Short mmCIF file of C-alpha atoms and ligand atoms in Angstrom, two decimals:
data_model
loop_
_atom_site.label_atom_id
_atom_site.label_comp_id
_atom_site.label_asym_id
_atom_site.label_seq_id
_atom_site.Cartn_x
_atom_site.Cartn_y
_atom_site.Cartn_z
CA MET A 1 8.94 -13.47 -148.77
CA GLN A 2 10.89 -11.95 -145.91
CA PRO A 3 9.36 -12.07 -142.44
CA TRP A 4 7.94 -8.59 -141.78
CA TRP A 5 10.37 -7.83 -138.98
CA ARG A 6 13.36 -8.12 -141.28
CA ASP A 7 12.12 -5.20 -143.37
CA ALA A 8 10.74 -3.14 -140.53
CA VAL A 9 12.11 -0.07 -138.79
CA ILE A 10 11.11 -0.32 -135.14
CA TYR A 11 10.40 2.76 -133.03
CA GLN A 12 10.70 2.50 -129.27
CA ILE A 13 8.19 4.46 -127.22
CA TYR A 14 8.81 5.19 -123.57
CA PRO A 15 5.15 5.90 -122.75
CA ARG A 16 5.80 7.90 -119.61
CA SER A 17 7.72 10.51 -121.62
CA PHE A 18 5.93 10.40 -124.95
CA ALA A 19 2.74 12.49 -124.67
CA ASP A 20 0.39 13.35 -121.80
CA THR A 21 -3.31 13.96 -122.35
CA ASN A 22 -4.86 14.21 -118.89
CA GLY A 23 -2.65 16.81 -117.26
CA ASP A 24 -0.83 14.68 -114.71
CA GLY A 25 2.50 15.29 -116.45
CA ILE A 26 2.93 11.60 -117.25
CA GLY A 27 2.65 10.31 -120.78
CA ASP A 28 -0.21 7.89 -121.44
CA LEU A 29 -1.69 5.56 -124.06
CA GLN A 30 -4.11 8.23 -125.21
CA GLY A 31 -1.05 10.39 -125.89
CA ILE A 32 0.36 7.70 -128.15
CA LEU A 33 -3.00 7.29 -129.87
CA ASP A 34 -3.16 11.04 -130.51
CA ARG A 35 0.32 11.06 -132.03
CA LEU A 36 0.01 8.09 -134.35
CA GLU A 37 -0.40 10.50 -137.23
CA TYR A 38 3.13 11.75 -136.51
CA LEU A 39 4.62 8.25 -136.39
CA GLU A 40 2.94 7.27 -139.62
CA TRP A 41 4.18 10.49 -141.24
CA LEU A 42 7.70 9.76 -139.97
CA GLY A 43 7.57 6.40 -141.72
CA VAL A 44 8.34 3.83 -139.02
CA ASP A 45 6.79 0.37 -139.32
CA CYS A 46 6.47 -1.00 -135.83
CA LEU A 47 6.11 0.51 -132.37
CA TRP A 48 7.68 -1.06 -129.31
CA LEU A 49 6.16 0.12 -126.05
CA THR A 50 8.33 -0.24 -122.96
CA PRO A 51 6.26 -1.81 -120.15
CA ILE A 52 2.73 -0.52 -119.68
CA TYR A 53 1.75 -2.95 -116.90
CA PRO A 54 0.60 -2.00 -113.40
CA SER A 55 3.70 -1.30 -111.37
CA PRO A 56 4.85 0.37 -108.17
CA MET A 57 7.43 2.02 -110.49
CA ALA A 58 10.56 1.13 -108.52
CA ASP A 59 12.08 0.57 -111.99
CA PHE A 60 9.42 2.37 -114.02
CA SER A 61 7.24 -0.59 -114.95
CA TYR A 62 10.12 -3.06 -115.27
CA ASP A 63 8.82 -4.13 -111.85
CA VAL A 64 5.55 -5.68 -112.94
CA ALA A 65 2.71 -6.24 -110.45
CA ASN A 66 0.32 -7.71 -113.01
CA TYR A 67 1.27 -8.97 -116.47
CA THR A 68 -2.23 -8.92 -117.86
CA ASP A 69 -3.45 -5.40 -117.28
CA VAL A 70 -2.54 -1.79 -118.00
CA GLU A 71 -1.06 0.62 -115.45
CA PRO A 72 -3.83 3.08 -114.54
CA LEU A 73 -1.47 6.03 -115.08
CA PHE A 74 -1.25 4.96 -118.72
CA GLY A 75 -4.85 3.87 -119.35
CA ASP A 76 -6.72 0.60 -119.35
CA LEU A 77 -7.20 -2.50 -121.49
CA GLN A 78 -10.00 -0.97 -123.49
CA LEU A 79 -7.81 1.96 -124.43
CA PHE A 80 -5.00 -0.42 -125.26
CA ASP A 81 -7.27 -2.32 -127.63
CA ARG A 82 -8.21 0.92 -129.33
CA LEU A 83 -4.57 1.90 -129.66
CA LEU A 84 -3.66 -1.46 -131.15
CA ALA A 85 -6.56 -1.32 -133.61
CA GLU A 86 -5.59 2.18 -134.71
CA VAL A 87 -1.92 1.21 -135.12
CA HIS A 88 -3.01 -1.66 -137.37
CA GLU A 89 -5.44 0.58 -139.19
CA ARG A 90 -2.53 2.82 -140.12
CA GLY A 91 -0.52 -0.09 -141.44
CA MET A 92 1.91 -0.25 -138.54
CA ARG A 93 2.58 -2.97 -135.98
CA LEU A 94 2.96 -2.95 -132.23
CA ILE A 95 5.09 -5.03 -129.89
CA LEU A 96 5.11 -5.05 -126.10
CA ASP A 97 7.95 -5.31 -123.64
CA TRP A 98 7.76 -8.63 -121.81
CA VAL A 99 9.57 -8.78 -118.48
CA PRO A 100 10.01 -12.49 -117.76
CA ASN A 101 13.00 -12.50 -115.42
CA HIS A 102 11.49 -10.76 -112.42
CA THR A 103 8.26 -9.40 -111.03
CA SER A 104 7.58 -6.61 -108.57
CA ILE A 105 7.62 -7.47 -104.86
CA LYS A 106 4.00 -6.35 -105.04
CA HIS A 107 3.08 -9.08 -107.51
CA PRO A 108 0.58 -11.44 -105.80
CA TRP A 109 2.89 -14.37 -106.59
CA PHE A 110 5.66 -12.83 -104.53
CA GLU A 111 3.34 -11.76 -101.73
CA GLN A 112 2.24 -15.40 -101.50
CA ALA A 113 5.77 -16.74 -101.87
CA ARG A 114 7.22 -14.74 -99.03
CA SER A 115 4.34 -15.56 -96.67
CA SER A 116 5.71 -19.00 -95.74
CA ARG A 117 8.19 -21.63 -96.84
CA THR A 118 5.37 -24.02 -97.66
CA ASN A 119 3.23 -21.64 -99.69
CA PRO A 120 2.46 -23.10 -103.16
CA TYR A 121 4.02 -20.00 -104.76
CA ARG A 122 7.25 -20.26 -102.73
CA ASP A 123 9.04 -21.98 -105.58
CA PHE A 124 7.99 -19.29 -108.09
CA TYR A 125 11.06 -17.40 -106.88
CA VAL A 126 14.63 -18.27 -105.99
CA TRP A 127 15.08 -18.79 -102.24
CA ARG A 128 18.28 -19.96 -100.58
CA ASP A 129 19.73 -20.27 -97.12
CA GLY A 130 22.47 -17.80 -96.26
CA ALA A 131 26.12 -18.86 -96.32
CA GLY A 132 26.13 -17.98 -92.61
CA PRO A 133 24.24 -15.60 -90.33
CA GLY A 134 23.83 -12.32 -92.27
CA ILE A 135 25.85 -13.66 -95.22
CA PRO A 136 24.17 -13.98 -98.63
CA PRO A 137 24.08 -17.40 -100.36
CA ASN A 138 26.80 -16.42 -102.87
CA ASN A 139 28.77 -13.40 -104.09
CA TRP A 140 26.51 -12.29 -106.96
CA VAL A 141 26.15 -8.52 -107.23
CA ARG A 142 22.95 -6.79 -108.36
CA ALA A 143 22.73 -4.18 -111.10
CA TRP A 144 23.57 -0.50 -110.50
CA ALA A 145 25.17 -0.84 -107.05
CA ASN A 146 27.93 -2.84 -105.48
CA GLU A 147 25.42 -4.71 -103.36
CA PRO A 148 24.40 -8.36 -103.07
CA ALA A 149 21.87 -9.75 -105.53
CA TRP A 150 20.15 -11.28 -102.48
CA THR A 151 17.85 -9.86 -99.82
CA TYR A 152 17.22 -11.51 -96.50
CA ASP A 153 13.61 -12.18 -95.62
CA ALA A 154 13.41 -12.33 -91.83
CA SER A 155 9.96 -13.89 -91.53
CA THR A 156 11.00 -17.06 -93.39
CA ASP A 157 14.73 -16.84 -92.63
CA GLN A 158 15.89 -17.22 -96.23
CA TRP A 159 17.31 -14.98 -98.97
CA TYR A 160 15.65 -14.25 -102.32
CA LEU A 161 17.51 -13.52 -105.53
CA HIS A 162 17.16 -10.23 -107.43
CA CYS A 163 19.56 -9.44 -110.26
CA PHE A 164 18.15 -5.90 -110.22
CA LEU A 165 16.55 -4.01 -107.32
CA PRO A 166 15.37 -5.76 -104.14
CA GLU A 167 11.90 -4.68 -105.42
CA GLN A 168 12.43 -6.97 -108.47
CA PRO A 169 12.68 -10.59 -107.26
CA ASP A 170 13.82 -13.07 -109.93
CA LEU A 171 11.34 -15.69 -111.06
CA ASN A 172 12.40 -19.32 -110.91
CA TRP A 173 12.17 -20.55 -114.50
CA ALA A 174 13.36 -24.00 -113.42
CA ASN A 175 9.85 -24.43 -112.02
CA PRO A 176 7.42 -25.72 -114.70
CA ALA A 177 4.57 -23.81 -113.03
CA VAL A 178 6.45 -20.55 -113.62
CA ARG A 179 7.00 -21.42 -117.25
CA ALA A 180 3.32 -22.21 -117.73
CA ALA A 181 2.16 -19.06 -115.96
CA MET A 182 4.54 -16.85 -117.95
CA HIS A 183 3.60 -18.50 -121.24
CA ASP A 184 0.02 -17.59 -120.44
CA THR A 185 0.96 -13.94 -120.10
CA LEU A 186 2.24 -14.06 -123.69
CA ARG A 187 -0.98 -15.67 -124.88
CA PHE A 188 -3.01 -12.99 -123.14
CA TRP A 189 -1.49 -10.26 -125.34
CA LEU A 190 -1.22 -12.38 -128.48
CA ASP A 191 -4.94 -13.09 -128.18
CA ARG A 192 -5.49 -9.32 -128.22
CA GLY A 193 -3.49 -9.10 -131.44
CA VAL A 194 -0.04 -7.75 -130.54
CA ASP A 195 2.66 -8.36 -133.12
CA GLY A 196 5.33 -9.66 -130.81
CA PHE A 197 7.54 -8.85 -127.87
CA ARG A 198 10.77 -7.26 -126.86
CA MET A 199 11.99 -9.67 -124.21
CA ASP A 200 13.67 -8.01 -121.27
CA VAL A 201 17.06 -9.40 -120.09
CA ILE A 202 16.11 -12.74 -121.56
CA HIS A 203 19.57 -14.21 -120.94
CA LEU A 204 18.89 -14.20 -117.21
CA LEU A 205 16.13 -16.82 -117.26
CA ALA A 206 18.30 -19.94 -116.89
CA LYS A 207 20.20 -19.88 -113.60
CA ASP A 208 23.24 -21.86 -112.53
CA PRO A 209 21.70 -24.73 -110.52
CA ASN A 210 24.78 -24.71 -108.27
CA PHE A 211 24.74 -20.94 -107.71
CA THR A 212 28.51 -20.82 -108.18
CA ASP A 213 30.26 -17.60 -107.12
CA ASP A 214 31.14 -15.15 -109.89
CA PRO A 215 34.90 -14.70 -110.48
CA GLU A 216 36.13 -12.02 -108.05
CA ASP A 217 37.77 -9.93 -110.79
CA LEU A 218 34.55 -9.75 -112.86
CA LYS A 219 32.15 -9.14 -110.03
CA VAL A 220 32.20 -5.36 -110.53
CA LEU A 221 30.16 -5.95 -113.66
CA SER A 222 27.14 -7.23 -111.69
CA HIS A 223 25.76 -10.68 -112.19
CA VAL A 224 23.43 -9.44 -114.95
CA VAL A 225 26.11 -9.46 -117.64
CA LEU A 226 27.69 -12.71 -116.43
CA ASN A 227 24.66 -14.95 -116.27
CA HIS A 228 24.56 -17.33 -119.18
CA GLN A 229 23.47 -20.95 -118.85
CA ASP A 230 22.98 -23.35 -121.73
CA GLY A 231 19.57 -24.18 -120.30
CA ILE A 232 18.38 -20.90 -121.84
CA HIS A 233 18.08 -22.53 -125.25
CA GLU A 234 15.38 -24.96 -124.11
CA LEU A 235 13.51 -22.12 -122.42
CA LEU A 236 13.66 -20.00 -125.59
CA LYS A 237 12.35 -22.85 -127.69
CA GLY A 238 9.45 -23.24 -125.27
CA ILE A 239 8.66 -19.54 -125.46
CA ARG A 240 8.92 -19.59 -129.23
CA ASN A 241 6.44 -22.46 -129.44
CA VAL A 242 3.88 -20.31 -127.68
CA VAL A 243 4.50 -17.19 -129.77
CA LYS A 244 4.77 -18.86 -133.16
CA ASP A 245 1.52 -20.67 -132.61
CA TYR A 246 -0.14 -17.42 -133.61
CA GLU A 247 -0.76 -16.10 -137.09
CA GLY A 248 1.02 -13.08 -138.52
CA ASP A 249 4.51 -14.21 -137.50
CA PRO A 250 4.70 -12.42 -134.15
CA MET A 251 8.27 -11.33 -133.52
CA MET A 252 10.57 -12.06 -130.61
CA VAL A 253 13.45 -9.64 -130.10
CA GLY A 254 15.56 -10.36 -127.08
CA GLU A 255 17.61 -8.11 -124.90
CA VAL A 256 20.63 -10.36 -124.45
CA TYR A 257 22.83 -8.20 -122.30
CA LEU A 258 25.99 -10.27 -122.48
CA ILE A 259 29.27 -8.70 -123.52
CA ASP A 260 30.18 -11.56 -125.81
CA ALA A 261 28.95 -11.18 -129.41
CA PRO A 262 29.42 -14.83 -130.48
CA LEU A 263 27.49 -15.95 -127.41
CA VAL A 264 24.68 -13.48 -128.10
CA ALA A 265 24.42 -14.90 -131.63
CA THR A 266 23.67 -18.38 -130.22
CA TYR A 267 20.38 -16.97 -128.90
CA TYR A 268 19.03 -17.18 -132.45
CA GLY A 269 19.39 -20.97 -132.20
CA ASP A 270 18.93 -22.63 -135.57
CA GLY A 271 16.10 -20.29 -136.41
CA ASP A 272 14.15 -21.85 -133.53
CA GLU A 273 14.87 -19.42 -130.68
CA LEU A 274 14.85 -15.61 -130.88
CA ASP A 275 14.03 -13.92 -134.19
CA LEU A 276 16.32 -11.03 -133.31
CA ALA A 277 18.76 -10.16 -130.56
CA PHE A 278 19.91 -6.65 -129.73
CA ASN A 279 23.50 -5.83 -130.54
CA PHE A 280 24.65 -3.19 -128.05
CA GLU A 281 28.33 -3.18 -128.90
CA PRO A 282 28.12 -0.23 -131.32
CA MET A 283 26.59 1.98 -128.64
CA PHE A 284 29.80 1.94 -126.67
CA ARG A 285 32.28 2.32 -129.52
CA PRO A 286 34.01 5.56 -130.49
CA TRP A 287 32.98 7.31 -133.71
CA ARG A 288 35.84 6.04 -135.84
CA ALA A 289 35.78 4.31 -139.21
CA GLU A 290 38.10 1.45 -138.02
CA ALA A 291 35.90 0.78 -134.99
CA TRP A 292 32.80 0.47 -137.17
CA ARG A 293 34.57 -1.63 -139.77
CA GLU A 294 35.41 -4.04 -136.98
CA ILE A 295 31.90 -4.08 -135.54
CA VAL A 296 30.30 -4.73 -138.90
CA ASN A 297 32.75 -7.56 -139.56
CA ARG A 298 31.98 -9.08 -136.19
CA VAL A 299 28.29 -8.98 -136.97
CA ILE A 300 28.88 -10.68 -140.33
CA GLU A 301 31.10 -13.30 -138.68
CA ASN A 302 28.64 -14.06 -135.92
CA HIS A 303 25.38 -13.96 -137.84
CA ASP A 304 25.86 -15.09 -141.42
CA HIS A 305 26.76 -18.70 -140.73
CA ARG A 306 23.53 -19.24 -138.80
CA ASP A 307 21.42 -17.19 -141.18
CA ALA A 308 20.62 -14.88 -138.30
CA TRP A 309 19.37 -11.37 -139.02
CA PRO A 310 21.30 -8.59 -137.24
CA THR A 311 19.89 -5.58 -135.41
CA TRP A 312 21.25 -2.04 -135.13
CA VAL A 313 20.59 0.41 -132.36
CA LEU A 314 22.16 3.72 -131.36
CA ASN A 315 19.79 4.80 -128.59
CA ASN A 316 17.46 3.41 -125.99
CA HIS A 317 16.06 4.27 -122.58
CA ASP A 318 19.09 2.76 -120.80
CA ALA A 319 21.96 4.62 -122.46
CA PRO A 320 23.00 8.25 -122.93
CA ARG A 321 21.64 9.65 -126.20
CA ILE A 322 23.91 9.63 -129.21
CA ALA A 323 23.63 13.41 -129.61
CA SER A 324 25.19 13.71 -126.14
CA ARG A 325 27.85 11.13 -126.97
CA LEU A 326 28.94 12.54 -130.35
CA ARG A 327 28.35 16.25 -129.66
CA SER A 328 28.07 17.12 -133.34
CA ALA A 329 24.80 17.37 -135.25
CA GLU A 330 26.65 16.47 -138.49
CA ARG A 331 27.94 13.27 -136.95
CA VAL A 332 24.57 12.37 -135.47
CA ALA A 333 23.10 12.71 -138.96
CA ALA A 334 25.85 10.54 -140.44
CA ALA A 335 25.23 7.94 -137.72
CA ALA A 336 21.54 7.89 -138.65
CA VAL A 337 22.42 7.10 -142.27
CA LEU A 338 24.67 4.30 -141.04
CA LEU A 339 21.95 2.88 -138.76
CA LEU A 340 19.36 2.88 -141.54
CA THR A 341 21.54 1.47 -144.32
CA LEU A 342 23.41 -1.41 -142.65
CA ARG A 343 22.05 -4.90 -143.20
CA GLY A 344 19.64 -5.68 -140.38
CA THR A 345 16.65 -4.37 -138.48
CA PRO A 346 17.15 -0.84 -137.09
CA PHE A 347 15.65 0.33 -133.81
CA LEU A 348 14.97 4.02 -133.14
CA PHE A 349 14.26 5.48 -129.74
CA GLN A 350 11.68 8.26 -129.44
CA GLY A 351 13.31 11.67 -129.85
CA GLU A 352 16.34 10.29 -131.66
CA GLU A 353 14.77 11.57 -134.88
CA LEU A 354 14.76 15.06 -133.35
CA GLY A 355 18.44 14.92 -132.45
CA LEU A 356 17.58 15.29 -128.77
CA GLU A 357 20.34 15.33 -126.21
CA ASN A 358 20.13 13.99 -122.68
CA ALA A 359 18.31 16.16 -120.17
CA VAL A 360 20.72 17.58 -117.64
CA LEU A 361 19.63 16.96 -114.07
CA GLY A 362 20.91 18.53 -110.87
CA ASP A 363 22.14 16.38 -107.99
CA GLY A 364 18.81 16.39 -106.21
CA GLU A 365 16.84 15.59 -109.38
CA VAL A 366 18.00 12.06 -110.13
CA ILE A 367 14.95 9.79 -110.12
CA ASP A 368 16.05 6.51 -111.68
CA PRO A 369 17.84 3.97 -109.46
CA GLY A 370 19.96 3.09 -112.51
CA PHE A 371 20.86 6.78 -113.22
CA ARG A 372 19.40 6.69 -116.73
CA ASP A 373 17.06 9.67 -116.48
CA GLY A 374 18.86 11.82 -119.08
CA ALA A 375 17.74 9.76 -122.07
CA ARG A 376 14.19 9.46 -120.75
CA ALA A 377 13.26 13.13 -120.87
CA PRO A 378 9.82 14.06 -122.27
CA ILE A 379 9.36 14.68 -126.00
CA PRO A 380 8.97 18.39 -126.79
CA TRP A 381 6.03 18.56 -129.18
CA ASP A 382 6.12 22.29 -129.79
CA ALA A 383 7.88 25.52 -128.84
CA THR A 384 5.37 26.67 -126.18
CA PRO A 385 6.60 26.78 -122.56
CA THR A 386 5.07 23.38 -121.76
CA HIS A 387 6.07 21.92 -125.15
CA GLY A 388 2.67 20.43 -125.87
CA TRP A 389 2.36 18.79 -122.47
CA THR A 390 -0.90 19.67 -120.75
CA SER A 391 0.95 20.74 -117.61
CA ALA A 392 4.46 20.45 -116.21
CA ALA A 393 5.96 17.16 -117.33
CA TRP A 394 7.20 14.60 -114.81
CA MET A 395 10.82 15.47 -115.53
CA ALA A 396 12.93 18.16 -117.19
CA PHE A 397 12.96 18.56 -120.99
CA PRO A 398 16.16 18.05 -122.97
CA PRO A 399 18.30 21.10 -123.85
CA ASP A 400 17.05 23.35 -126.70
CA ALA A 401 13.62 21.77 -126.39
CA SER A 402 11.89 24.52 -128.41
CA ASP A 403 14.27 24.40 -131.37
CA LYS A 404 14.23 20.62 -131.32
CA SER A 405 10.49 20.26 -130.91
CA VAL A 406 8.44 18.23 -133.36
CA ALA A 407 6.49 21.28 -134.55
CA VAL A 408 9.61 23.31 -135.33
CA GLU A 409 11.55 20.48 -136.97
CA ARG A 410 8.60 19.33 -139.02
CA ASN A 411 8.55 22.70 -140.75
CA ASP A 412 12.27 22.80 -141.42
CA PRO A 413 13.50 20.81 -144.42
CA GLN A 414 17.06 20.95 -143.02
CA SER A 415 16.15 19.53 -139.59
CA MET A 416 17.25 16.20 -138.16
CA LEU A 417 13.62 15.10 -138.30
CA SER A 418 13.36 15.86 -142.02
CA MET A 419 16.60 14.01 -142.56
CA TYR A 420 15.40 10.89 -140.73
CA ARG A 421 12.15 10.98 -142.62
CA ALA A 422 13.91 11.28 -145.98
CA VAL A 423 16.19 8.30 -145.27
CA LEU A 424 13.26 6.25 -143.99
CA GLU A 425 11.39 7.03 -147.18
CA LEU A 426 14.34 6.09 -149.34
CA ARG A 427 14.69 2.85 -147.40
CA LYS A 428 11.03 2.02 -147.79
CA GLY A 429 11.35 2.23 -151.55
CA SER A 430 14.53 0.20 -151.80
CA VAL A 431 14.67 -3.58 -151.57
CA ALA A 432 18.48 -3.31 -151.58
CA LEU A 433 18.42 -1.23 -148.40
CA LYS A 434 15.78 -3.32 -146.66
CA SER A 435 17.03 -6.77 -147.42
CA GLY A 436 19.82 -6.67 -149.99
CA ASP A 437 23.27 -8.15 -149.60
CA PHE A 438 26.07 -6.21 -147.99
CA ARG A 439 29.55 -5.77 -149.38
CA TRP A 440 32.51 -3.60 -148.52
CA VAL A 441 33.96 -1.16 -151.00
CA THR A 442 37.53 0.12 -150.83
CA SER A 443 37.75 3.82 -150.18
CA ASP A 444 39.65 6.35 -148.09
CA ASP A 445 40.54 5.10 -144.57
CA ARG A 446 38.50 7.82 -142.96
CA VAL A 447 35.42 6.71 -144.87
CA LEU A 448 33.23 3.70 -144.23
CA ALA A 449 32.20 2.58 -147.72
CA TYR A 450 29.83 -0.26 -148.51
CA GLU A 451 27.16 -1.35 -150.93
CA ARG A 452 23.71 -2.81 -150.50
CA VAL A 453 22.77 -4.92 -153.45
CA ASN A 454 19.60 -6.48 -154.79
CA GLY A 455 20.06 -7.73 -158.34
CA GLN A 456 20.44 -4.64 -160.53
CA GLU A 457 19.83 -2.27 -157.64
CA VAL A 458 23.17 -1.24 -156.15
CA LEU A 459 23.39 1.51 -153.54
CA ARG A 460 26.75 2.74 -152.33
CA ILE A 461 26.96 4.35 -148.91
CA LEU A 462 29.89 6.55 -147.93
CA ILE A 463 30.23 7.76 -144.36
CA ASN A 464 32.97 10.27 -143.70
CA PHE A 465 33.97 9.68 -140.08
CA SER A 466 36.44 12.57 -140.09
CA HIS A 467 36.11 16.33 -139.76
CA ASP A 468 38.16 16.62 -142.98
CA ALA A 469 36.92 17.12 -146.51
CA VAL A 470 37.88 13.87 -148.27
CA GLU A 471 38.38 13.17 -151.98
CA VAL A 472 37.10 9.77 -153.07
CA SER A 473 37.04 8.06 -156.43
CA ASP A 474 33.50 6.74 -155.90
CA ARG A 475 30.92 8.04 -158.37
CA GLY A 476 27.21 7.60 -158.68
CA HIS A 477 23.89 9.33 -158.74
CA LEU A 478 23.37 11.17 -155.44
CA LEU A 479 20.18 9.93 -153.76
CA PHE A 480 20.81 11.43 -150.38
CA SER A 481 23.32 13.50 -148.47
CA THR A 482 23.48 14.80 -144.91
CA GLY A 483 25.49 17.80 -146.09
CA ARG A 484 24.06 19.14 -149.33
CA ASP A 485 21.05 19.34 -151.53
CA HIS A 486 20.94 16.25 -153.72
CA ARG A 487 20.44 18.39 -156.82
CA ASP A 488 24.08 19.47 -156.36
CA GLY A 489 25.17 16.02 -157.55
CA PHE A 490 28.19 14.10 -156.33
CA ASP A 491 31.64 14.79 -157.71
CA GLY A 492 33.81 12.77 -155.34
CA HIS A 493 34.22 15.54 -152.75
CA LEU A 494 32.93 14.35 -149.39
CA ARG A 495 32.38 17.19 -146.96
CA PRO A 496 33.50 16.96 -143.31
CA ASP A 497 31.29 14.44 -141.43
CA GLU A 498 29.13 13.92 -144.49
CA ALA A 499 27.26 10.72 -145.30
CA VAL A 500 25.94 10.08 -148.80
CA ILE A 501 23.87 7.41 -150.51
CA LEU A 502 24.64 6.90 -154.19
CA ALA A 503 22.94 4.79 -156.82
CA VAL A 504 25.67 3.12 -158.90
C1 LIG B 1 16.41 -4.03 -119.03
C2 LIG B 1 15.66 -2.75 -119.27
C3 LIG B 1 15.97 -1.80 -118.16
C4 LIG B 1 15.49 -2.42 -116.87
C5 LIG B 1 16.12 -3.79 -116.65
C6 LIG B 1 15.43 -4.54 -115.56
O1 LIG B 1 17.79 -3.84 -119.08
O2 LIG B 1 15.98 -2.23 -120.54
O3 LIG B 1 15.37 -0.55 -118.37
O4 LIG B 1 15.81 -1.59 -115.80
O5 LIG B 1 16.03 -4.59 -117.80
O6 LIG B 1 14.16 -4.96 -115.97
CA1 LIG B 2 -1.12 11.37 -118.28
#
């Protein structure tokens, strides 16, 4: 039997922008609870909630002030328990976002730590002397700005490390007390019954004990994408021991934000570290058949030899939405077929199934310190002026919010939503698509052609990456197409930007 997370389609919820029920314009857990019917209807298997912990919101809950409670804007623990029970009741699973690399400056640990050099919590964080008066300990640069990853703390005359905002001090995982305390935060949620964790910037946990400068020519990238230390493998094994102690095979998917695919693959260990690691490369590649052929080959190269299971993702809360990147509804639909038919676990981001584009914000409207607001716009639930939000939402809706609302698309068999649902349904009924082998098929250069195979079940997928109509010699029974009714059959004529799934 496959572990559940190999078969699952995972749906990322950004709670703040999902659904609001109490009129403050901010999505909440009750909103998710009220919309579970929709998610079950859509056919996803597991929900991933981005952080729901109490937070001053400098980085929208990725600055955690308490790992074992719920942010009051979103609800409380009791409501969380109800949500989890209802998710399980409906046959779905739920994973939380675990933010182990840094806390908020408002976390009691940090408030203690900064109070004096001898405080017992001092060593929970990374403190260093400056390289000279007013000069940070080394040249590391924080995320999103060409600024030091260090902030000077005048009262104790030392600098603390923060790979992200100064409001997000890095924890010191070299300290066994930190490891123990953070392991306990996992147990807290596992005891409540969660099905696993998405582990935020997990590659940052092990730090260079010598705090060596980053190479000058790479510094522009920020230290976040440069930090890899072999010590991470021990830390991951320790985390895994905690998680896998629980029944139901709780899943660990790591955000390993390194730009080196072979290195990312080592985070699976020998099946004793992460279960899954995100693969972000495809998000930044052009929509061209050669580019995708190369990416898929890289995934095969890097994963197969260690029996590691790949992941596929086109959207998340950190990147511009694919509809804004590709600017063609036909191509977005073809990309969805690709995402859901490659070998691996696919991740969807709320609103992707509606074909939403990024919200367009004016100069004065940017809220996020990492400039990622566009993808985080609220979900339009219907075509009314407030789109199913009880009052004005906390930020602007995406373009064409009425036409792309859930209510409108649910009633339209040609909509992006109906398309996603149909492919998800097909996938659910097909062992070949969920877990079958992958093999390339020779076809036209403009077409990505491959098969998913499970014994007698052979599905052939053809993705036309061009705006041209293409003649192919492939034949088979048409199970799905982004461009035509399947009753029309398949005669070897691929339409511009069309993706088809054939049974052969
Ligand atoms: C991850 C999250 C991102 C967050 C950062 C710091 O990259 O996906 O949203 O800002 O970590 O926690
Ligand atoms: Ca609310």
